[in-house]
PDB file of C-alpha atoms in Angstrom:
ATOM      1  CA  ALA A   1       3.725  -6.285 -16.104  1.00 60.00           C
ATOM      2  CA  GLN A   2       1.777  -3.633 -13.997  1.00 63.00           C
ATOM      3  CA  LYS A   3       3.530   0.045 -13.639  1.00 90.00           C
ATOM      4  CA  ILE A   4       2.443   2.774 -11.856  1.00 95.00           C
ATOM      5  CA  THR A   5       4.262   6.064 -12.941  1.00 96.00           C
ATOM      6  CA  GLN A   6       4.361   8.978 -10.842  1.00 97.00           C
ATOM      7  CA  THR A   7       6.488  11.688 -12.485  1.00 95.00           C
ATOM      8  CA  GLN A   8       6.055  14.443  -9.302  1.00 95.00           C
ATOM      9  CA  PRO A   9       8.900  13.647  -7.080  1.00 93.00           C
ATOM     10  CA  GLY A  10       7.605  16.159  -5.071  1.00 95.00           C
ATOM     11  CA  MET A  11       5.221  19.060  -5.234  1.00 95.00           C
ATOM     12  CA  PHE A  12       4.117  22.559  -3.190  1.00 97.00           C
ATOM     13  CA  VAL A  13       0.544  23.767  -2.729  1.00 97.00           C
ATOM     14  CA  GLN A  14      -0.277  27.454  -1.147  1.00 97.00           C
ATOM     15  CA  GLU A  15      -2.743  26.529   2.005  1.00 97.00           C
ATOM     16  CA  LYS A  16      -6.140  26.564   0.762  1.00 97.00           C
ATOM     17  CA  GLU A  17      -4.737  26.035  -2.624  1.00 97.00           C
ATOM     18  CA  ALA A  18      -6.155  22.955  -4.849  1.00 97.00           C
ATOM     19  CA  VAL A  19      -3.051  21.031  -5.642  1.00 97.00           C
ATOM     20  CA  THR A  20      -3.087  18.035  -8.787  1.00 98.00           C
ATOM     21  CA  LEU A  21      -1.039  14.601  -7.641  1.00 98.00           C
ATOM     22  CA  ASP A  22       0.049  13.050 -11.310  1.00 98.00           C
ATOM     23  CA  CYS A  23      -0.926   8.789 -11.727  1.00 98.00           C
ATOM     24  CA  THR A  24      -0.338   6.910 -15.122  1.00 97.00           C
ATOM     25  CA  TYR A  25      -0.562   2.837 -14.966  1.00 96.00           C
ATOM     26  CA  ASP A  26      -0.272   0.681 -17.249  1.00 93.00           C
ATOM     27  CA  THR A  27      -2.079  -2.659 -17.569  1.00 88.00           C
ATOM     28  CA  SER A  28      -3.517  -4.824 -20.369  1.00 86.00           C
ATOM     29  CA  ASP A  29      -6.153  -6.110 -18.252  1.00 84.00           C
ATOM     30  CA  PRO A  30      -9.551  -4.220 -19.028  1.00 86.00           C
ATOM     31  CA  SER A  31     -10.663  -5.126 -14.786  1.00 85.00           C
ATOM     32  CA  TYR A  32      -8.355  -3.096 -12.423  1.00 87.00           C
ATOM     33  CA  GLY A  33      -8.515  -0.959  -9.552  1.00 89.00           C
ATOM     34  CA  LEU A  34      -6.635   2.129  -8.649  1.00 93.00           C
ATOM     35  CA  PHE A  35      -6.505   3.810  -5.515  1.00 94.00           C
ATOM     36  CA  TRP A  36      -4.422   6.510  -3.906  1.00 96.00           C
ATOM     37  CA  TYR A  37      -2.998   6.402  -0.434  1.00 96.00           C
ATOM     38  CA  LYS A  38      -1.345   9.015   1.948  1.00 97.00           C
ATOM     39  CA  GLN A  39       1.670   8.186   4.199  1.00 96.00           C
ATOM     40  CA  PRO A  40       2.421  10.693   6.593  1.00 95.00           C
ATOM     41  CA  SER A  41       6.016  10.814   8.636  1.00 91.00           C
ATOM     42  CA  SER A  42       4.436   8.244  11.032  1.00 88.00           C
ATOM     43  CA  GLY A  43       5.045   6.073   8.059  1.00 89.00           C
ATOM     44  CA  GLU A  44       1.097   4.524   8.049  1.00 89.00           C
ATOM     45  CA  MET A  45      -0.974   4.044   5.177  1.00 92.00           C
ATOM     46  CA  ILE A  46      -4.118   5.656   5.216  1.00 94.00           C
ATOM     47  CA  PHE A  47      -6.926   5.176   2.366  1.00 93.00           C
ATOM     48  CA  LEU A  48      -8.148   7.929   0.635  1.00 96.00           C
ATOM     49  CA  ILE A  49     -10.030   7.164  -2.638  1.00 95.00           C
ATOM     50  CA  TYR A  50     -10.375   4.364  -5.154  1.00 92.00           C
ATOM     51  CA  GLN A  51     -11.446   4.114  -8.980  1.00 93.00           C
ATOM     52  CA  GLY A  52     -12.709   0.829 -10.438  1.00 90.00           C
ATOM     53  CA  SER A  53     -11.784   0.072 -14.275  1.00 90.00           C
ATOM     54  CA  TYR A  54     -15.314   0.334 -15.062  1.00 90.00           C
ATOM     55  CA  ASP A  55     -16.872   2.945 -12.651  1.00 90.00           C
ATOM     56  CA  GLN A  56     -18.227   5.915 -15.226  1.00 88.00           C
ATOM     57  CA  GLN A  57     -18.098   8.418 -12.895  1.00 93.00           C
ATOM     58  CA  ASN A  58     -14.946  10.132 -11.490  1.00 95.00           C
ATOM     59  CA  ALA A  59     -14.833   9.283  -7.565  1.00 94.00           C
ATOM     60  CA  THR A  60     -14.898  11.767  -4.775  1.00 95.00           C
ATOM     61  CA  GLU A  61     -14.313  11.839  -1.122  1.00 95.00           C
ATOM     62  CA  GLY A  62     -14.932  15.056   1.277  1.00 96.00           C
ATOM     63  CA  ARG A  63     -11.820  17.152  -0.800  1.00 97.00           C
ATOM     64  CA  TYR A  64      -9.972  14.154  -2.226  1.00 97.00           C
ATOM     65  CA  SER A  65     -11.910  13.357  -5.907  1.00 97.00           C
ATOM     66  CA  LEU A  66      -9.680  11.562  -8.328  1.00 97.00           C
ATOM     67  CA  ASN A  67      -9.556  12.704 -12.060  1.00 96.00           C
ATOM     68  CA  PHE A  68      -9.459   9.188 -13.765  1.00 96.00           C
ATOM     69  CA  GLN A  69      -8.875   9.432 -18.109  1.00 95.00           C
ATOM     70  CA  LYS A  70      -9.006   5.206 -18.723  1.00 94.00           C
ATOM     71  CA  ALA A  71      -8.450   6.011 -22.478  1.00 94.00           C
ATOM     72  CA  ARG A  72      -5.155   8.249 -21.346  1.00 95.00           C
ATOM     73  CA  LYS A  73      -4.449   5.991 -18.392  1.00 95.00           C
ATOM     74  CA  SER A  74      -4.097   8.341 -15.788  1.00 97.00           C
ATOM     75  CA  ALA A  75      -5.555   8.942 -12.124  1.00 97.00           C
ATOM     76  CA  ASN A  76      -4.724  11.648 -11.332  1.00 98.00           C
ATOM     77  CA  LEU A  77      -5.367  13.048  -6.995  1.00 98.00           C
ATOM     78  CA  VAL A  78      -7.176  16.318  -6.802  1.00 98.00           C
ATOM     79  CA  ILE A  79      -6.861  17.795  -3.324  1.00 98.00           C
ATOM     80  CA  SER A  80      -9.055  20.906  -2.578  1.00 96.00           C
ATOM     81  CA  ALA A  81      -8.613  23.754  -0.017  1.00 96.00           C
ATOM     82  CA  SER A  82      -5.228  22.112   0.861  1.00 97.00           C
ATOM     83  CA  GLN A  83      -4.543  22.056   4.761  1.00 97.00           C
ATOM     84  CA  LEU A  84      -1.313  21.660   6.811  1.00 97.00           C
ATOM     85  CA  GLY A  85      -1.856  18.348   8.134  1.00 96.00           C
ATOM     86  CA  ASP A  86      -2.204  17.309   3.724  1.00 97.00           C
ATOM     87  CA  SER A  87       1.617  17.847   4.214  1.00 97.00           C
ATOM     88  CA  ALA A  88       2.751  13.932   3.202  1.00 97.00           C
ATOM     89  CA  MET A  89       3.880  11.445   0.574  1.00 97.00           C
ATOM     90  CA  TYR A  90       0.860  10.268  -1.706  1.00 98.00           C
ATOM     91  CA  PHE A  91       1.354   6.788  -3.308  1.00 97.00           C
ATOM     92  CA  CYS A  92      -0.210   6.144  -5.952  1.00 97.00           C
ATOM     93  CA  ALA A  93      -1.693   2.100  -6.454  1.00 94.00           C
ATOM     94  CA  MET A  94      -3.241  -0.242  -9.125  1.00 92.00           C
ATOM     95  CA  ARG A  95      -4.775  -3.833  -8.200  1.00 86.00           C
ATOM     96  CA  GLU A  96      -5.627  -6.195 -11.538  1.00 73.00           C
ATOM     97  CA  THR A  97      -8.210  -7.624  -9.941  1.00 63.00           C
ATOM     98  CA  PRO A  98      -8.731 -10.979 -11.522  1.00 59.00           C
ATOM     99  CA  ARG A  99      -5.275 -11.290 -10.242  1.00 58.00           C
ATOM    100  CA  GLY A 100      -5.440 -10.787  -6.918  1.00 60.00           C
ATOM    101  CA  GLN A 101      -5.450  -7.992  -4.134  1.00 61.00           C
ATOM    102  CA  ASN A 102      -1.948  -7.176  -3.944  1.00 74.00           C
ATOM    103  CA  PHE A 103      -1.001  -3.948  -4.859  1.00 85.00           C
ATOM    104  CA  VAL A 104       1.719  -1.797  -7.334  1.00 91.00           C
ATOM    105  CA  PHE A 105       2.629   0.656  -5.832  1.00 94.00           C
ATOM    106  CA  GLY A 106       4.028   3.616  -8.033  1.00 95.00           C
ATOM    107  CA  PRO A 107       7.125   5.551  -6.236  1.00 95.00           C
ATOM    108  CA  GLY A 108       5.232   8.260  -4.501  1.00 96.00           C
ATOM    109  CA  THR A 109       5.026  12.515  -4.656  1.00 97.00           C
ATOM    110  CA  ARG A 110       5.564  14.200  -1.542  1.00 97.00           C
ATOM    111  CA  LEU A 111       3.689  16.468  -1.104  1.00 98.00           C
ATOM    112  CA  SER A 112       4.015  20.195   0.939  1.00 97.00           C
ATOM    113  CA  VAL A 113       2.130  22.427   1.834  1.00 97.00           C
ATOM    114  CA  LEU A 114       2.900  26.181   2.470  1.00 97.00           C
ATOM    115  CA  PRO A 115       1.189  28.259   5.473  1.00 94.00           C
TER     116      PRO A 115
ATOM    117  CA  ASP B   1     -13.433  -0.903  15.790  1.00 64.00           C
ATOM    118  CA  ALA B   2      -9.864  -1.812  15.728  1.00 75.00           C
ATOM    119  CA  GLY B   3      -7.078  -1.189  13.520  1.00 92.00           C
ATOM    120  CA  VAL B   4      -3.965  -3.237  11.798  1.00 95.00           C
ATOM    121  CA  THR B   5      -2.017  -3.192  14.292  1.00 96.00           C
ATOM    122  CA  GLN B   6       1.552  -4.515  13.666  1.00 97.00           C
ATOM    123  CA  SER B   7       4.098  -5.088  16.473  1.00 96.00           C
ATOM    124  CA  PRO B   8       7.403  -4.551  17.168  1.00 97.00           C
ATOM    125  CA  THR B   9       7.138  -0.589  15.913  1.00 95.00           C
ATOM    126  CA  HIS B  10      10.753  -0.540  15.860  1.00 96.00           C
ATOM    127  CA  LEU B  11      13.724  -3.236  15.802  1.00 96.00           C
ATOM    128  CA  ILE B  12      17.263  -3.368  15.090  1.00 97.00           C
ATOM    129  CA  LYS B  13      19.067  -6.305  14.267  1.00 97.00           C
ATOM    130  CA  THR B  14      22.770  -7.514  13.291  1.00 97.00           C
ATOM    131  CA  ARG B  15      23.474  -9.405  10.099  1.00 97.00           C
ATOM    132  CA  GLY B  16      22.321 -12.490   9.631  1.00 97.00           C
ATOM    133  CA  GLN B  17      20.102 -13.230  11.801  1.00 97.00           C
ATOM    134  CA  GLN B  18      16.400 -13.732  12.147  1.00 98.00           C
ATOM    135  CA  VAL B  19      13.529 -12.150  12.595  1.00 98.00           C
ATOM    136  CA  THR B  20       9.879 -12.335  13.497  1.00 98.00           C
ATOM    137  CA  LEU B  21       7.104  -9.149  12.914  1.00 98.00           C
ATOM    138  CA  ARG B  22       3.493  -9.234  13.784  1.00 98.00           C
ATOM    139  CA  CYS B  23       0.351  -8.201  12.443  1.00 98.00           C
ATOM    140  CA  SER B  24      -3.053  -8.337  13.280  1.00 97.00           C
ATOM    141  CA  PRO B  25      -5.958  -7.430  11.057  1.00 95.00           C
ATOM    142  CA  LYS B  26      -9.054  -5.143  11.066  1.00 93.00           C
ATOM    143  CA  SER B  27     -11.605  -6.830  12.984  1.00 91.00           C
ATOM    144  CA  GLY B  28     -13.973  -8.633  10.205  1.00 87.00           C
ATOM    145  CA  HIS B  29     -10.944  -9.225   7.782  1.00 90.00           C
ATOM    146  CA  ASP B  30      -9.549 -12.470   6.867  1.00 90.00           C
ATOM    147  CA  THR B  31      -6.292 -11.510   4.606  1.00 90.00           C
ATOM    148  CA  VAL B  32      -3.323 -10.792   5.287  1.00 93.00           C
ATOM    149  CA  SER B  33      -0.847  -8.595   2.631  1.00 93.00           C
ATOM    150  CA  TRP B  34       2.601  -8.134   3.672  1.00 96.00           C
ATOM    151  CA  TYR B  35       5.040  -5.614   2.756  1.00 96.00           C
ATOM    152  CA  GLN B  36       8.792  -3.960   2.569  1.00 97.00           C
ATOM    153  CA  GLN B  37       9.144  -0.161   2.150  1.00 97.00           C
ATOM    154  CA  ALA B  38      12.700   0.850   1.264  1.00 95.00           C
ATOM    155  CA  LEU B  39      13.892   4.403   2.168  1.00 92.00           C
ATOM    156  CA  GLY B  40      12.717   6.726   0.024  1.00 90.00           C
ATOM    157  CA  GLN B  41      10.297   4.192  -2.732  1.00 92.00           C
ATOM    158  CA  GLY B  42       6.995   2.884  -2.737  1.00 94.00           C
ATOM    159  CA  PRO B  43       5.973  -0.293  -0.752  1.00 95.00           C
ATOM    160  CA  GLN B  44       6.382  -3.380  -3.088  1.00 94.00           C
ATOM    161  CA  PHE B  45       4.735  -6.791  -2.268  1.00 93.00           C
ATOM    162  CA  ILE B  46       6.172  -9.203  -0.399  1.00 95.00           C
ATOM    163  CA  PHE B  47       3.038 -11.912  -0.053  1.00 93.00           C
ATOM    164  CA  GLN B  48      -0.128 -12.538   1.145  1.00 91.00           C
ATOM    165  CA  TYR B  49      -2.124 -15.234   3.347  1.00 92.00           C
ATOM    166  CA  TYR B  50      -5.514 -16.525   2.825  1.00 89.00           C
ATOM    167  CA  GLU B  51      -7.302 -19.318   4.911  1.00 88.00           C
ATOM    168  CA  GLU B  52      -3.965 -19.904   6.605  1.00 92.00           C
ATOM    169  CA  GLU B  53      -1.836 -20.266   3.320  1.00 92.00           C
ATOM    170  CA  GLU B  54       0.328 -18.164   1.141  1.00 91.00           C
ATOM    171  CA  ARG B  55      -1.842 -17.496  -1.850  1.00 87.00           C
ATOM    172  CA  GLN B  56       0.645 -15.000  -4.030  1.00 86.00           C
ATOM    173  CA  ARG B  57       3.893 -13.802  -3.476  1.00 90.00           C
ATOM    174  CA  GLY B  58       6.590 -10.986  -4.883  1.00 90.00           C
ATOM    175  CA  ASN B  59       9.759 -11.500  -5.966  1.00 91.00           C
ATOM    176  CA  PHE B  60      11.674 -12.170  -2.901  1.00 96.00           C
ATOM    177  CA  PRO B  61      13.796 -14.848  -1.650  1.00 96.00           C
ATOM    178  CA  ASP B  62      12.904 -17.989   0.426  1.00 96.00           C
ATOM    179  CA  ARG B  63      14.009 -16.127   3.440  1.00 97.00           C
ATOM    180  CA  PHE B  64      11.278 -14.509   3.734  1.00 98.00           C
ATOM    181  CA  SER B  65       8.363 -16.058   4.750  1.00 97.00           C
ATOM    182  CA  GLY B  66       5.076 -16.256   7.045  1.00 97.00           C
ATOM    183  CA  HIS B  67       2.672 -17.651   8.350  1.00 96.00           C
ATOM    184  CA  GLN B  68      -1.247 -16.952   8.787  1.00 97.00           C
ATOM    185  CA  PHE B  69      -3.148 -18.225  12.430  1.00 96.00           C
ATOM    186  CA  PRO B  70      -6.612 -19.109  12.772  1.00 96.00           C
ATOM    187  CA  ASN B  71      -7.634 -15.906  14.299  1.00 94.00           C
ATOM    188  CA  TYR B  72      -6.342 -14.545  11.102  1.00 95.00           C
ATOM    189  CA  SER B  73      -3.275 -12.607  12.497  1.00 97.00           C
ATOM    190  CA  SER B  74      -0.067 -13.223  10.846  1.00 97.00           C
ATOM    191  CA  GLU B  75       3.426 -13.578  11.232  1.00 98.00           C
ATOM    192  CA  LEU B  76       6.159 -12.618   8.666  1.00 98.00           C
ATOM    193  CA  ASN B  77       9.949 -13.858   9.441  1.00 98.00           C
ATOM    194  CA  VAL B  78      12.973 -12.903   7.642  1.00 98.00           C
ATOM    195  CA  ASN B  79      16.326 -15.136   7.754  1.00 97.00           C
ATOM    196  CA  ALA B  80      19.720 -14.515   7.480  1.00 97.00           C
ATOM    197  CA  LEU B  81      19.148 -10.744   7.867  1.00 97.00           C
ATOM    198  CA  LEU B  82      20.831  -8.714   5.220  1.00 97.00           C
ATOM    199  CA  LEU B  83      21.856  -4.686   5.267  1.00 97.00           C
ATOM    200  CA  GLY B  84      19.492  -4.077   2.558  1.00 96.00           C
ATOM    201  CA  ASP B  85      16.451  -5.463   4.470  1.00 97.00           C
ATOM    202  CA  SER B  86      16.540  -2.622   6.694  1.00 97.00           C
ATOM    203  CA  ALA B  87      12.561  -1.070   5.249  1.00 97.00           C
ATOM    204  CA  LEU B  88       9.676  -0.621   6.841  1.00 97.00           C
ATOM    205  CA  TYR B  89       7.890  -3.903   6.539  1.00 97.00           C
ATOM    206  CA  LEU B  90       3.726  -2.899   6.397  1.00 96.00           C
ATOM    207  CA  CYS B  91       1.033  -4.845   7.177  1.00 96.00           C
ATOM    208  CA  ALA B  92      -2.421  -4.926   5.214  1.00 94.00           C
ATOM    209  CA  SER B  93      -5.696  -6.200   5.795  1.00 92.00           C
ATOM    210  CA  SER B  94      -8.558  -7.086   3.163  1.00 87.00           C
ATOM    211  CA  LEU B  95     -12.260  -8.940   2.951  1.00 82.00           C
ATOM    212  CA  GLU B  96     -11.625 -11.971   0.227  1.00 70.00           C
ATOM    213  CA  PRO B  97     -12.889 -12.350  -2.192  1.00 54.00           C
ATOM    214  CA  ARG B  98     -14.540  -8.954  -2.175  1.00 54.00           C
ATOM    215  CA  ARG B  99     -12.257  -7.817  -5.327  1.00 53.00           C
ATOM    216  CA  GLN B 100     -13.381  -4.284  -4.501  1.00 57.00           C
ATOM    217  CA  GLU B 101     -12.078  -4.500  -1.356  1.00 70.00           C
ATOM    218  CA  THR B 102      -9.623  -1.783  -0.363  1.00 82.00           C
ATOM    219  CA  GLN B 103      -6.235  -2.747   1.714  1.00 87.00           C
ATOM    220  CA  TYR B 104      -6.089  -0.950   5.198  1.00 91.00           C
ATOM    221  CA  PHE B 105      -2.797  -0.667   6.044  1.00 93.00           C
ATOM    222  CA  GLY B 106      -0.828  -1.111   9.836  1.00 94.00           C
ATOM    223  CA  PRO B 107       1.407   1.251  11.382  1.00 93.00           C
ATOM    224  CA  GLY B 108       4.527  -0.622  10.477  1.00 95.00           C
ATOM    225  CA  THR B 109       7.544  -2.148  11.757  1.00 97.00           C
ATOM    226  CA  ARG B 110      10.368  -0.151  11.184  1.00 96.00           C
ATOM    227  CA  LEU B 111      13.811  -2.645  11.021  1.00 98.00           C
ATOM    228  CA  LEU B 112      17.061  -1.493  10.540  1.00 97.00           C
ATOM    229  CA  VAL B 113      20.097  -4.320   9.774  1.00 97.00           C
ATOM    230  CA  LEU B 114      23.640  -3.248  11.526  1.00 96.00           C
TER     231      LEU B 114
END
């Protein structure tokens, strides 16, 4: 069965610093996708970044990058130059593509950016 | 380009009642998935609709049912509400069968069961 682990319930980072949010996953399927979502207090899940299991390079989207280590089954999110608006819950999710499009989410990490 | 919309935003019901939540997918999307997010947890997959049929289902009882209309919008129905059904209900839309396509979420409906 799919499983996503996020071991950091809460993280603090100083404004303008970089922060890494951890995510490990468990799957026996060779084809899968990994996603990160941001959820502000308003509740909406905002898509940040995607990494496919066969992608050779780590994904990047603006200030977000994904540190993908396939052998270790980890997909850590790196946020550079943190901003106050980055304070939110962050969820790592996985989809095993042959099985359909539903996602399995981790428990999330609450990030607080300090001024 | 309209994103995913959901209604209502908030809802209060009592145990035993029935509730219907609605979702309109992002323009151009034809697949709708529903998730339940309890307080302090990650979203849990309820089911997915494509071509007006339930395509996949998570580990939820039959009290949870849904429907997809020809315009791709969708409804989630929950019967015989329990206190434990209190949660944020998220709708997500995507394109099928593009496997690399991500899901885009709506703002959610907060359901409180008293």
